[in-house]
C-alpha cells in the first residue's frame, strides 16, 4: 500500500506542476500533506516536516549566502572576463551560444557545487538568450545535464556517498569511470549542437547589432552596452570594442519548450509589463559602466573566491559557514558603506527568498516521503522485483535503476538506503561492490533536475523558467545522457 501511495504522490506532484495547475511551492507542501493523511499518519505530519526542515536547513543556509556571495561577485565584475570570452566565442549564433552554455556549465562544475554552477552560468548566458529570443529551457536543460555529468567528481557528492555507503575508496570508483563520463559529457555537447542547430534554424544567424536595430524599430530604446565581446559599435551611439548588447529585452516568452510560453494575450501583456523592469536589470547586470564595479579589488575578489572554493573542496569548514563568512567579507570589503550593502542585499533578495522558500517546501515533501516509510517501501519493491536471472548483471541493473531512483529520491536516500541492498545482491552473484558503485553514478544527469534537488530551483528561478517547462524538456534528454554513460561503461568494461 505504501509503495502505491508513494508512486502516486510523486506522479501527482509531477503531473500538476508540468500542467501548471499548481506552483512548485504549493505542490511540494500540499500534496505530501494530503498523502500523509491518506497513509493514516496525519497526526505525525508536524514531526515529519520538522525532520525534513532540520535535514535541509544547512542546504537552505548555504544557498542563501551562496546567492548573496556570487551575486556580489557578479556585481563587482569578477566574472566579466569569462563572460567576454564566452560572448566573443558565441557572437550571436544560437548554435554557438547553446554549446557555449554546456562548456561554461561543465567548467564551472569543477567546484563541485550545482548552485554555484547555475548562478554563474545563468548570469553569463541569460542576456544572450533573452536578447536573441532563444528558448530559455534550452539553457536550463543543457546546464543541468552538463552539471549532472560533472557532479560525479569525488568532491561533488554522489561518489563520496557511494564510497561511504559501501566502504570503498572514492578514487577507485571515480577514476575508472572517467572514460564513460567523458563520453557522457561529449553526448551533452553533441546534444547541445543539435539543439543549437534547431535554434539557429528557428531564429537564423544574426549579429547583435541587427537585433538592436530591430528593437529600435519596435520601439525599444535606451540601450546599454554589456560586456564587450569582439569588435563592433556599441548601442546608444557608443563605439569601440564590444558588441552592441543592450539592456532592454524585447518581450518574449522563451521559458517554455517552444519559442514562447502559451499564455493568453491579456495575461501575456500583464506578464510582460510586470517583468519588463526586472529584465532591464538582468540585462544590465554585466554593463561595463555599472556603478557596482570594483576594478581595483578584482584580484582580492578573485583570491577570495579561489580560497573559498578550495576550502569548500578540502572541507575545512561546513559549506554553509564558508559561504556565510565569504558573503559577509565580500560585502564589507567591496561595499563598506551601509546603504550600499543594503542595496546589494535588496538586489538579490528575490532570488534568495524564492530559493529558500522552495527548499523548505521541498523539506515537507522529503520529510513525508521518508517519515511515512514510502521511500523505503518503493525501493524494496523495486529491488524485490528484480528477476533472479538478472543477478549476474546487477551492475547493469543498478545503472538502470539509478536513473529513476535518483530522480524520485534524494542522493542520501538512494546511496545509503538502496545501494547497499543492490551491492549485497550483486555480491551474491559474484558482482563486485566497485562495479555496483560505479553503475550507481549513471543517473546523475537526470538527478540534477529532480524536484528534490535544491540547486535546480536556483537554475529555473534565475532563468525565470517554469519548473514544469524545464521538467518536460529535460527529462527525456537527461535520461538519454544517462543511458549513454551506462552503455559506454559497459562497452569499456568499467561496469
Coordinates of C-alpha atoms in Angstrom, one line a residue:
X1 CA 0.0 0.0 0.0
X2 CA 2.8 2.4 0.9
X3 CA 4.5 1.6 -2.4
X4 CA 1.4 2.5 -4.4
X5 CA 0.8 5.7 -2.4
X6 CA 4.5 6.7 -2.8
X7 CA 4.4 6.4 -6.5
X8 CA 1.0 8.0 -6.7
X9 CA 2.3 11.0 -4.6
X10 CA 5.3 11.6 -6.9
X11 CA 3.2 11.1 -10.0
X12 CA 0.5 13.6 -8.8
X13 CA 3.2 16.2 -8.0
X14 CA 4.9 15.9 -11.3
X15 CA 1.6 16.0 -13.3
X16 CA 0.3 19.0 -11.5
X17 CA 3.5 21.1 -11.9
X18 CA 4.0 20.1 -15.5
X19 CA 0.4 21.0 -16.4
X20 CA 0.9 24.2 -14.3
X21 CA -2.1 23.5 -12.2
X22 CA -0.1 24.3 -9.0
X23 CA 3.0 26.2 -8.3
X24 CA 6.0 24.1 -7.2
X25 CA 6.0 25.5 -3.6
X26 CA 2.3 24.8 -3.2
X27 CA 2.6 21.3 -4.7
X28 CA 5.6 20.5 -2.6
X29 CA 3.7 21.3 0.6
X30 CA 0.0 20.4 0.0
X31 CA 0.4 17.1 -1.9
X32 CA 2.6 15.3 0.7
X33 CA 0.4 16.7 3.5
X34 CA -2.6 15.2 1.8
X35 CA -0.9 11.8 1.2
X36 CA 0.3 11.8 4.8
X37 CA -3.3 11.8 5.8
X38 CA -4.1 9.0 3.3
X39 CA -1.4 6.9 4.8
X40 CA -3.1 7.3 8.2
X41 CA -0.2 9.3 9.8
X42 CA -1.6 12.8 9.6
X43 CA -1.0 13.2 13.4
X44 CA 2.7 12.9 12.7
X45 CA 2.9 15.4 9.9
X46 CA 4.4 18.0 12.1
X47 CA 7.2 15.7 13.1
X48 CA 7.9 14.6 9.5
X49 CA 8.0 18.3 8.4
X50 CA 10.4 19.3 11.2
X51 CA 12.7 16.4 10.4
X52 CA 12.7 17.4 6.8
X53 CA 13.4 21.0 7.6
X54 CA 16.1 20.1 10.0
X55 CA 17.9 18.0 7.3
X56 CA 17.6 20.7 4.7
X57 CA 18.2 23.8 6.8
X58 CA 22.0 23.7 6.2
X59 CA 21.4 23.5 2.4
X60 CA 19.0 26.4 2.6
X61 CA 21.5 28.5 4.5
X62 CA 24.2 27.5 2.0
X63 CA 22.1 28.6 -0.9
X64 CA 21.0 31.8 0.7
X65 CA 24.6 33.0 1.3
X66 CA 26.0 31.5 -1.9
X67 CA 23.4 33.6 -3.9
X68 CA 24.5 36.7 -2.0
X69 CA 28.2 35.9 -2.4
X70 CA 28.1 35.2 -6.1
X71 CA 25.6 37.9 -6.7
X72 CA 28.1 40.4 -5.2
X73 CA 31.0 38.9 -7.3
X74 CA 28.9 39.3 -10.4
X75 CA 28.1 42.9 -9.4
X76 CA 31.7 43.9 -8.8
X77 CA 32.8 42.3 -12.2
X78 CA 34.7 39.2 -11.1
X79 CA 33.2 37.1 -13.9
X80 CA 33.3 39.8 -16.7
X81 CA 36.5 38.4 -18.4
X82 CA 34.9 34.9 -18.6
X83 CA 31.7 36.4 -20.0
X84 CA 33.7 38.4 -22.5
X85 CA 35.4 35.2 -23.7
X86 CA 32.1 33.4 -24.0
X87 CA 30.4 36.3 -25.8
X88 CA 33.4 36.5 -28.2
X89 CA 33.1 32.8 -29.0
X90 CA 29.3 32.8 -29.2
X91 CA 28.8 36.1 -31.1
X92 CA 25.1 36.0 -32.0
X93 CA 25.0 32.4 -33.3
X94 CA 22.4 30.3 -31.4
X95 CA 24.3 27.2 -32.1
X96 CA 27.5 28.6 -30.5
X97 CA 25.5 30.0 -27.6
X98 CA 24.0 26.6 -26.7
X99 CA 27.3 24.8 -27.0
X100 CA 28.9 27.6 -25.0
X101 CA 26.4 27.1 -22.3
X102 CA 27.3 23.5 -22.0
X103 CA 31.0 24.3 -21.9
X104 CA 30.7 27.0 -19.3
X105 CA 28.5 24.9 -17.1
X106 CA 30.9 21.9 -17.3
X107 CA 33.9 24.1 -16.5
X108 CA 32.3 25.9 -13.5
X109 CA 31.0 22.5 -12.3
X110 CA 34.6 21.6 -11.3
X111 CA 33.9 23.3 -8.0
X112 CA 31.5 20.5 -7.2
X113 CA 28.5 22.7 -6.3
X114 CA 25.5 22.8 -8.5
X115 CA 24.1 26.1 -7.2
X116 CA 27.4 27.9 -7.9
X117 CA 27.4 26.5 -11.4
X118 CA 23.9 27.6 -12.2
X119 CA 24.3 31.1 -10.7
X120 CA 27.4 31.8 -12.8
X121 CA 26.1 30.1 -16.0
X122 CA 22.7 31.8 -15.9
X123 CA 24.2 35.2 -15.1
X124 CA 26.6 34.9 -18.1
X125 CA 24.2 33.4 -20.6
X126 CA 20.8 34.8 -19.7
X127 CA 21.3 38.2 -21.5
X128 CA 22.3 36.4 -24.8
X129 CA 19.3 34.1 -24.7
X130 CA 16.9 36.9 -23.8
X131 CA 18.3 39.3 -26.3
X132 CA 18.2 36.8 -29.2
X133 CA 14.8 35.5 -28.1
X134 CA 16.1 32.0 -27.7
X135 CA 14.3 29.3 -25.7
X136 CA 15.4 29.6 -22.0
X137 CA 14.6 26.0 -21.3
X138 CA 17.3 25.0 -23.7
X139 CA 19.7 26.9 -21.5
X140 CA 18.4 25.4 -18.2
X141 CA 18.3 21.9 -19.7
X142 CA 21.8 22.0 -21.1
X143 CA 23.3 23.5 -18.0
X144 CA 21.6 20.9 -15.8
X145 CA 22.8 18.0 -17.9
X146 CA 26.4 19.2 -18.1
X147 CA 26.4 19.8 -14.3
X148 CA 24.9 16.4 -13.8
X149 CA 27.7 14.6 -15.5
X150 CA 30.4 16.7 -13.7
X151 CA 28.5 16.2 -10.4
X152 CA 30.2 12.8 -10.2
X153 CA 33.5 14.3 -9.2
X154 CA 34.7 12.9 -5.9
X155 CA 34.0 16.1 -4.1
X156 CA 30.7 16.6 -5.8
X157 CA 28.7 14.3 -3.5
X158 CA 27.4 11.1 -5.2
X159 CA 30.8 9.4 -5.5
X160 CA 31.6 10.2 -1.9
X161 CA 28.3 8.9 -0.7
X162 CA 28.8 5.7 -2.7
X163 CA 32.2 5.2 -1.3
X164 CA 31.0 5.8 2.3
X165 CA 28.0 3.5 1.9
X166 CA 30.0 0.6 0.5
X167 CA 33.2 1.3 2.5
X168 CA 35.3 1.9 -0.7
X169 CA 37.8 4.4 -1.8
X170 CA 36.3 7.3 -3.8
X171 CA 39.2 7.3 -6.3
X172 CA 38.7 3.6 -7.0
X173 CA 35.1 4.4 -8.0
X174 CA 35.7 7.6 -9.9
X175 CA 39.0 7.2 -11.9
X176 CA 37.9 4.1 -13.9
X177 CA 34.6 5.8 -14.7
X178 CA 36.4 8.8 -16.3
X179 CA 36.2 7.4 -19.9
X180 CA 32.4 6.7 -19.6
X181 CA 31.8 10.1 -18.0
X182 CA 33.8 11.7 -20.8
X183 CA 31.6 10.0 -23.3
X184 CA 28.6 11.3 -21.4
X185 CA 30.0 14.9 -21.5
X186 CA 30.6 14.5 -25.2
X187 CA 27.0 13.4 -25.5
X188 CA 25.8 16.6 -23.8
X189 CA 28.0 18.6 -26.2
X190 CA 26.6 16.7 -29.2
X191 CA 23.0 17.3 -27.9
X192 CA 23.9 21.0 -27.4
X193 CA 25.0 21.1 -31.0
X194 CA 21.7 19.6 -32.2
X195 CA 19.6 21.9 -30.0
X196 CA 21.7 24.8 -31.2
X197 CA 21.1 23.9 -34.8
X198 CA 17.4 23.8 -34.0
X199 CA 17.5 27.2 -32.5
X200 CA 19.6 28.5 -35.4
X201 CA 17.1 27.2 -37.9
X202 CA 14.3 28.9 -36.0
X203 CA 16.0 32.2 -35.5
X204 CA 18.7 32.4 -38.1
X205 CA 22.2 33.7 -37.5
X206 CA 22.1 37.4 -36.6
X207 CA 24.6 40.0 -35.4
X208 CA 23.7 41.7 -32.1
X209 CA 23.7 45.0 -34.0
X210 CA 20.9 43.6 -36.2
X211 CA 18.9 42.7 -33.1
X212 CA 19.4 46.2 -31.7
X213 CA 18.1 47.8 -34.9
X214 CA 15.1 45.5 -34.8
X215 CA 14.4 46.5 -31.2
X216 CA 14.7 50.2 -32.1
X217 CA 12.2 49.8 -34.9
X218 CA 9.8 48.2 -32.5
X219 CA 10.1 51.0 -30.0
X220 CA 12.8 49.6 -27.7
X221 CA 15.1 52.5 -26.9
X222 CA 17.5 53.3 -24.1
X223 CA 20.2 50.8 -24.9
X224 CA 23.3 50.0 -22.8
X225 CA 26.3 48.1 -24.0
X226 CA 27.0 45.0 -21.9
X227 CA 30.4 43.3 -21.5
X228 CA 32.2 43.8 -24.8
X229 CA 32.8 40.8 -27.0
X230 CA 34.9 41.2 -30.1
X231 CA 34.6 44.4 -32.1
X232 CA 31.7 46.5 -33.3
X233 CA 29.7 49.5 -32.4
X234 CA 28.0 49.7 -29.1
X235 CA 24.4 50.6 -28.7
X236 CA 23.3 54.0 -27.8
X237 CA 25.9 55.6 -30.1
X238 CA 28.9 54.4 -28.2
X239 CA 31.7 53.0 -30.3
X240 CA 34.7 50.9 -29.6
X241 CA 35.3 47.3 -28.6
X242 CA 32.3 45.3 -27.6
X243 CA 29.2 44.1 -29.4
X244 CA 26.2 46.2 -29.0
X245 CA 24.2 44.3 -26.5
X246 CA 21.5 46.3 -24.8
X247 CA 19.7 46.2 -21.5
X248 CA 16.1 46.4 -22.7
X249 CA 14.7 43.0 -23.7
X250 CA 12.2 42.5 -26.4
X251 CA 9.1 40.8 -24.9
X252 CA 9.4 37.1 -25.5
X253 CA 8.4 34.0 -23.6
X254 CA 11.2 31.6 -24.2
X255 CA 10.6 29.9 -20.9
X256 CA 8.5 27.2 -22.4
X257 CA 9.7 24.4 -24.6
X258 CA 9.0 26.3 -27.7
X259 CA 9.6 29.9 -28.6
X260 CA 7.2 31.4 -26.2
X261 CA 5.2 30.2 -23.3
X262 CA 1.5 29.5 -24.0
X263 CA -0.4 32.3 -22.3
X264 CA -3.4 34.3 -23.5
X265 CA -2.9 37.8 -24.8
X266 CA -4.2 39.9 -21.9
X267 CA -2.2 37.7 -19.4
X268 CA 0.9 38.0 -21.6
X269 CA 0.6 41.8 -21.7
X270 CA 0.4 42.0 -17.9
X271 CA 3.2 39.4 -17.5
X272 CA 5.5 41.3 -19.8
X273 CA 4.7 44.7 -18.2
X274 CA 5.4 43.3 -14.7
X275 CA 8.7 41.7 -15.7
X276 CA 10.0 44.4 -18.0
X277 CA 11.8 46.3 -15.3
X278 CA 13.3 43.1 -13.9
X279 CA 14.6 42.1 -17.4
X280 CA 16.1 45.6 -17.7
X281 CA 18.1 45.0 -14.5
X282 CA 19.1 41.5 -15.5
X283 CA 20.3 42.5 -19.0
X284 CA 22.2 45.4 -17.5
X285 CA 23.7 43.2 -14.9
X286 CA 27.0 43.0 -16.9
X287 CA 27.1 46.6 -18.1
X288 CA 30.8 47.6 -18.2
X289 CA 29.8 51.0 -16.9
X290 CA 27.7 49.9 -13.9
X291 CA 28.4 51.7 -10.6
X292 CA 28.9 48.4 -8.7
X293 CA 32.2 47.5 -10.5
X294 CA 35.3 47.4 -8.3
X295 CA 38.2 47.0 -10.7
X296 CA 40.8 47.9 -8.0
X297 CA 39.5 45.0 -5.9
X298 CA 39.5 42.5 -8.8
X299 CA 42.4 40.4 -7.6
X300 CA 41.2 40.5 -4.0
X301 CA 37.8 39.1 -5.1
X302 CA 39.5 36.5 -7.3
X303 CA 41.7 35.3 -4.4
X304 CA 38.8 35.3 -2.0
X305 CA 36.7 33.2 -4.5
X306 CA 39.6 30.7 -5.1
X307 CA 40.2 30.4 -1.4
X308 CA 36.5 29.9 -0.7
X309 CA 36.2 27.1 -3.4
X310 CA 39.5 25.5 -2.2
X311 CA 38.3 25.5 1.4
X312 CA 35.0 24.0 0.2
X313 CA 36.7 21.2 -1.7
X314 CA 39.0 20.5 1.2
X315 CA 36.1 20.6 3.6
X316 CA 37.9 22.9 6.0
X317 CA 34.6 24.2 7.3
X318 CA 30.9 23.3 6.6
X319 CA 29.9 24.8 3.3
X320 CA 27.1 27.0 4.8
X321 CA 29.7 28.5 7.2
X322 CA 32.1 29.2 4.4
X323 CA 29.6 31.0 2.2
X324 CA 28.3 32.9 5.3
X325 CA 31.8 34.1 6.0
X326 CA 32.5 34.8 2.4
X327 CA 29.4 36.8 1.8
X328 CA 30.0 38.9 4.9
X329 CA 33.6 39.6 3.9
X330 CA 32.7 40.3 0.2
X331 CA 30.0 42.8 1.2
X332 CA 32.2 44.5 3.8
X333 CA 35.3 45.0 1.6
X334 CA 33.5 45.9 -1.7
X335 CA 30.7 48.0 -0.2
X336 CA 32.0 49.5 3.1
X337 CA 29.0 51.9 3.4
X338 CA 25.8 50.6 4.9
X339 CA 23.4 52.0 2.2
X340 CA 25.4 50.2 -0.5
X341 CA 25.4 46.9 1.4
X342 CA 21.6 47.2 1.9
X343 CA 21.2 47.9 -1.8
X344 CA 23.2 44.8 -2.8
X345 CA 21.2 42.6 -0.4
X346 CA 18.0 44.1 -1.7
X347 CA 19.0 43.4 -5.3
X348 CA 19.5 39.7 -4.6
X349 CA 16.6 39.3 -2.1
X350 CA 14.1 38.0 -4.6
X351 CA 16.4 35.1 -5.6
X352 CA 17.2 34.3 -2.0
X353 CA 13.6 34.3 -1.0
X354 CA 12.5 32.1 -3.9
X355 CA 15.2 29.5 -3.5
X356 CA 15.0 29.3 0.3
X357 CA 11.2 29.1 0.2
X358 CA 11.4 26.3 -2.4
X359 CA 14.0 24.4 -0.3
X360 CA 11.9 24.5 2.8
X361 CA 8.8 23.5 0.8
X362 CA 10.8 20.5 -0.5
X363 CA 11.5 19.6 3.1
X364 CA 7.8 18.8 3.6
X365 CA 7.9 16.5 0.5
X366 CA 11.1 14.7 1.6
X367 CA 10.0 14.6 5.2
X368 CA 6.7 12.9 4.4
X369 CA 8.3 10.6 1.8
X370 CA 10.9 9.4 4.3
X371 CA 9.0 9.6 7.6
X372 CA 6.0 7.5 6.4
X373 CA 8.3 4.8 5.0
X374 CA 7.1 5.3 1.4
X375 CA 10.6 5.8 0.1
X376 CA 11.8 2.6 1.7
X377 CA 8.8 0.7 0.5
X378 CA 9.3 1.8 -3.1
X379 CA 13.0 0.9 -3.1
X380 CA 12.4 -2.5 -1.5
X381 CA 9.6 -3.2 -4.0
X382 CA 11.9 -2.4 -7.0
X383 CA 14.8 -4.5 -5.6
X384 CA 12.5 -7.4 -4.7
X385 CA 11.1 -7.5 -8.3
X386 CA 14.5 -7.8 -10.0
X387 CA 14.3 -11.2 -11.8
X388 CA 16.7 -13.9 -10.5
X389 CA 18.2 -14.2 -13.9
X390 CA 19.5 -10.7 -13.7
X391 CA 21.7 -11.5 -10.7
X392 CA 25.0 -11.7 -12.7
X393 CA 24.1 -8.4 -14.3
X394 CA 23.4 -6.5 -11.2
X395 CA 25.8 -3.7 -12.2
X396 CA 23.7 -3.1 -15.3
X397 CA 20.5 -3.3 -13.2
X398 CA 22.0 -0.8 -10.7
X399 CA 22.8 1.6 -13.5
X400 CA 19.3 1.4 -14.9
X401 CA 17.6 1.8 -11.5
X402 CA 19.8 4.7 -10.6
X403 CA 18.1 6.8 -13.3
X404 CA 14.6 6.8 -11.9
X405 CA 15.5 6.3 -8.2
X406 CA 17.9 9.2 -8.0
X407 CA 15.2 11.4 -9.6
X408 CA 12.5 10.3 -7.2
X409 CA 14.7 10.1 -4.2
X410 CA 17.4 12.2 -2.6
X411 CA 21.0 11.1 -3.1
X412 CA 21.2 10.3 0.6
X413 CA 18.2 8.0 0.4
X414 CA 19.5 6.2 -2.7
X415 CA 23.1 5.8 -1.7
X416 CA 22.6 5.0 1.9
X417 CA 19.3 3.2 1.6
X418 CA 19.1 1.4 -1.7
X419 CA 22.7 1.0 -2.9
X420 CA 23.9 -1.3 0.0
X421 CA 20.9 -3.7 -0.8
X422 CA 21.9 -3.7 -4.5
X423 CA 25.5 -4.3 -3.6
X424 CA 24.7 -7.2 -1.4
X425 CA 22.5 -8.8 -4.1
X426 CA 25.3 -8.3 -6.6
X427 CA 27.9 -9.9 -4.3
X428 CA 25.7 -13.0 -4.0
X429 CA 26.1 -13.4 -7.8
X430 CA 29.8 -12.5 -8.0
X431 CA 29.5 -8.8 -8.9
X432 CA 31.9 -6.6 -7.0
X433 CA 30.8 -3.7 -5.0
X434 CA 33.1 -1.4 -7.1
X435 CA 31.1 -2.2 -10.2
X436 CA 27.9 -1.5 -8.4
X437 CA 29.2 1.8 -7.0
X438 CA 30.3 2.9 -10.5
X439 CA 27.0 2.0 -12.0
X440 CA 25.2 4.0 -9.3
X441 CA 26.6 7.2 -10.8
X442 CA 24.8 6.8 -14.1
X443 CA 21.6 8.6 -13.1
X444 CA 23.2 11.9 -12.1
X445 CA 22.5 13.8 -15.3
X446 CA 18.7 13.3 -14.6
X447 CA 19.1 13.7 -10.8
X448 CA 20.2 17.3 -11.1
X449 CA 16.7 18.2 -12.4
X450 CA 14.9 16.3 -9.7
X451 CA 12.3 18.4 -7.7
X452 CA 14.2 17.2 -4.6
X453 CA 17.5 18.9 -5.6
X454 CA 17.5 22.5 -4.2
X455 CA 20.0 23.7 -6.8
X456 CA 17.5 23.2 -9.7
X457 CA 15.4 25.9 -8.1
X458 CA 18.3 28.3 -8.3
X459 CA 18.6 27.4 -12.0
X460 CA 14.9 27.8 -13.0
X461 CA 14.4 30.8 -10.7
X462 CA 17.3 32.9 -12.0
X463 CA 16.4 31.9 -15.6
X464 CA 12.7 32.8 -15.0
X465 CA 11.6 29.4 -16.3
X466 CA 8.7 27.4 -15.0
X467 CA 9.8 24.3 -13.3
X468 CA 7.2 22.3 -15.2
X469 CA 8.5 23.5 -18.5
X470 CA 12.1 22.6 -17.5
X471 CA 10.9 19.2 -16.5
X472 CA 9.1 18.5 -19.7
X473 CA 12.0 19.5 -21.7
X474 CA 14.9 17.9 -19.8
X475 CA 13.7 14.5 -18.6
X476 CA 14.0 12.7 -22.0
X477 CA 17.4 14.2 -22.9
X478 CA 18.9 13.7 -19.4
X479 CA 17.7 10.1 -19.3
X480 CA 19.3 9.6 -22.7
X481 CA 22.5 11.0 -21.5
X482 CA 22.5 8.6 -18.5
X483 CA 21.9 5.7 -20.8
X484 CA 24.9 6.8 -23.0
X485 CA 27.1 6.8 -19.9
X486 CA 25.8 3.3 -18.9
X487 CA 26.4 2.0 -22.5
X488 CA 29.9 3.5 -22.5
X489 CA 30.7 2.0 -19.1
X490 CA 29.6 -1.5 -20.3
X491 CA 31.4 -1.1 -23.6
X492 CA 34.7 -0.2 -21.8
X493 CA 34.3 -3.0 -19.3
X494 CA 34.0 -0.5 -16.4
X495 CA 30.6 -1.6 -15.3

